[in-house]
Steps between C-alpha positions, in 0.01 A plus 500: 500500500558688174536339152700642210573442133698679235340559157634715220762626727257633754463347842163443633431451864161366657493573870318176600327183355160656478641790302687251276179297430306817422754634256525158329121488433357541154335852458158543669307803605445392861880476571537849348216638701680366812827646406660150480549448122836512338600851402609397153514186279872498561449489882231222449759285308774562745263389778432179319878429468542558876186290586635212300785480733306490816495154693154372552583472866520866519124511508507291814735721681394848383120534547356776283257592773608461862419163659402666822228717349349295221322162545523425123876511535497277816270262303749485208811452711360279772333261244802470279581134414884470510493146373288589202730797412820296519517428120524871424645631813844566346364688201503869423175656356661484148596129550146431621370630180715277292404202724125575455533501121697187496375141460597427856216721618209263403154468661616278779802707584309820497221355727760385756669833495191720558496493882874606481437810312406842636293762322797728495711228312235433240443870444862574464558222240194609304661846457781339306258314259336592183133427429581176322710389788211556745277294277751225439568437881144553616375242250722224676327556834178319584294568808201283548221584740146372555155560675221370280707530180873451455701808384838525328527164337723486174294580187215661708388868517237576763289828513336708770153582396436862629131579485519843667209746499498857613206443752534122558177449323422128471378526149811685382720243684304225344546635153882528539512163678300317216703680229830361657377143564373464149835599372688256725623746760509455872720214585745684729222678682174684455601826675307810555634848601200615710382852480494521879673312784166472691483151650139474388585582145796265480310215664224544241751475221672197662171328523413590149825348357478201734154424380601499135814292568289243699213483264709452185767293677766731367850390611630835604507733797344833578644811657356845577799729544411671828753597772639200706323619807160471324589153392588384841172654636293319230675175555408516875137562395490190260522679161617274211860644467728288268805722476621791736612793292730782596721760321849488656825702463869469559537703822339501830399865465341442161304204636384708795364738240283222381390435861691159502760328728645159476323395813164590335593298190592211728158528653322491164703221365435268785122586485487420127695176549254394777196527256650236283303587188747393236441160320849446335724720711534739808655807352255757642657836459492758213723806488545799280798712472622777273804724432450846641288402798765575763601823327135619496490438880822682545631179653787390271794579708701626213484154321416495127135391416588171324705377804235598757243311275723190513504534888111478489546140365668405826184586684282309252749191525437465868144379429548255216235681291280361228538813283728803501463771232676830433259778387764629270388825343197542724667751748557755216753685279644667803668165562510339167473751230416322188481164324865445496533551866197287586622211288843509663346511850255206410800284392696593809227430750411170336870391491560609866187341638558161330862490597387529860245225463175672438200426276547811296216663289442844371243758443636617171352850506539871472307799623325733261754779551807292423684500171394153408232322291358162410800416304710521806266254674524258205891517517503456872243217495704309225842550687352396819331202362834378356662567833258255659274721703269300713192714438376837361215716605212543249222752487207535263630661180832588683325798662445496869183732557542493877873573542520702170810359351586280195598143535499173302161362378359155494577491137866591559547185715329292234755648246795421735396135557454457130826649377716329769307170525400563859192343679304588811557337840427124459197492734348799324577365140320181609204707615491704178493176305221353721269801424587489127700828489823335393548429127729217356809727488481615854331826407162651607190424301285795413167517686206649318197675663395322821563151391757418769384415863753736641301791365256436784763673721409830359129443539532379862710768619320774327165394643 
């Protein structure tokens, strides 16, 4: 089915829904690389006029990627909750935008609606919204999950402590881990990107983190971000796996490029649940996504990168995860060229994920060859904090020496908690107070020298 609109006396025609969505997308280098971007600003505006008139039900009857050949499409359509969709079933995309911005769309209404929305619906409406709209709506959505800490409560901001090291050296990991804990980081997860997917190396890191968490009774969870097959193997061998991690994308072919199927994720999910290692909840999965992953795998099926990214959230939603984060900016300037495009993508991803009912966090970052800098990170961090992000990823000094990119730092998270009056996850906050790291105002006390017991972490792991 084609779509048309007339703008400035010129008739614009878009041959199908995928082409309409791509033309309506804000400018980004990945869509231009794929030949999907609007050919002019006028065409982009014309596409948005046409998109505003599309009924939401069109996304249920006109799959962007054929049902027969893509299991993510089947997951989306077969799992659609018609009853939850009913309150907005008669709306167009433009009317849905107005509804989301109205007082009728409060936290309870949005939570009830989430199972009735598809990724294509939320991607479509995001293309009609300005940055402030994306913040205003996302802020109203609350998604609460738990394992040993509770993530996503109002007034809270959690962090992933990311103590990566180029060779997985225990002393290097210990230094970054200690740095983060002393700065109040790690309540979402202590998560390491290993230098190798070797089961032996991954198990060593899992046991290192598990030992620290147990010795200091830290109410958090660990994760070593290996391939899901490695996690399944290690769980069978008795390794201390808290969360199962996997990168996922929005098409079957893109997931195949990661070596992942829905059946494999099902197996990992059931295995992690069976371990029953959580103390306050049973959300056991951790997913990462990122705009551009399907395009880089030549698996986007002619769908724009932001809509494909939203489809990845349907995969994540199947497993009721503890954490989902988009690594916005990480895939490089070929997909998001500069700080402006990265900011826009971060707000879109956060908005779409939360509307679909996911506990969204972000790696607010850029690669060293992108046209972005630390001020872009500060701007994104502040806007995502206002928008109610569940967690952000933090690295020592904002510089990941293993993955060689720039991200937020532990100090950045303290800044955000301070200026927005946010606090850590409640269990982690109580632990910080119990070990004397929390001051009267909810901030972090400065630790001088080796006066604090936590500094033994460094000595023990370096030994």
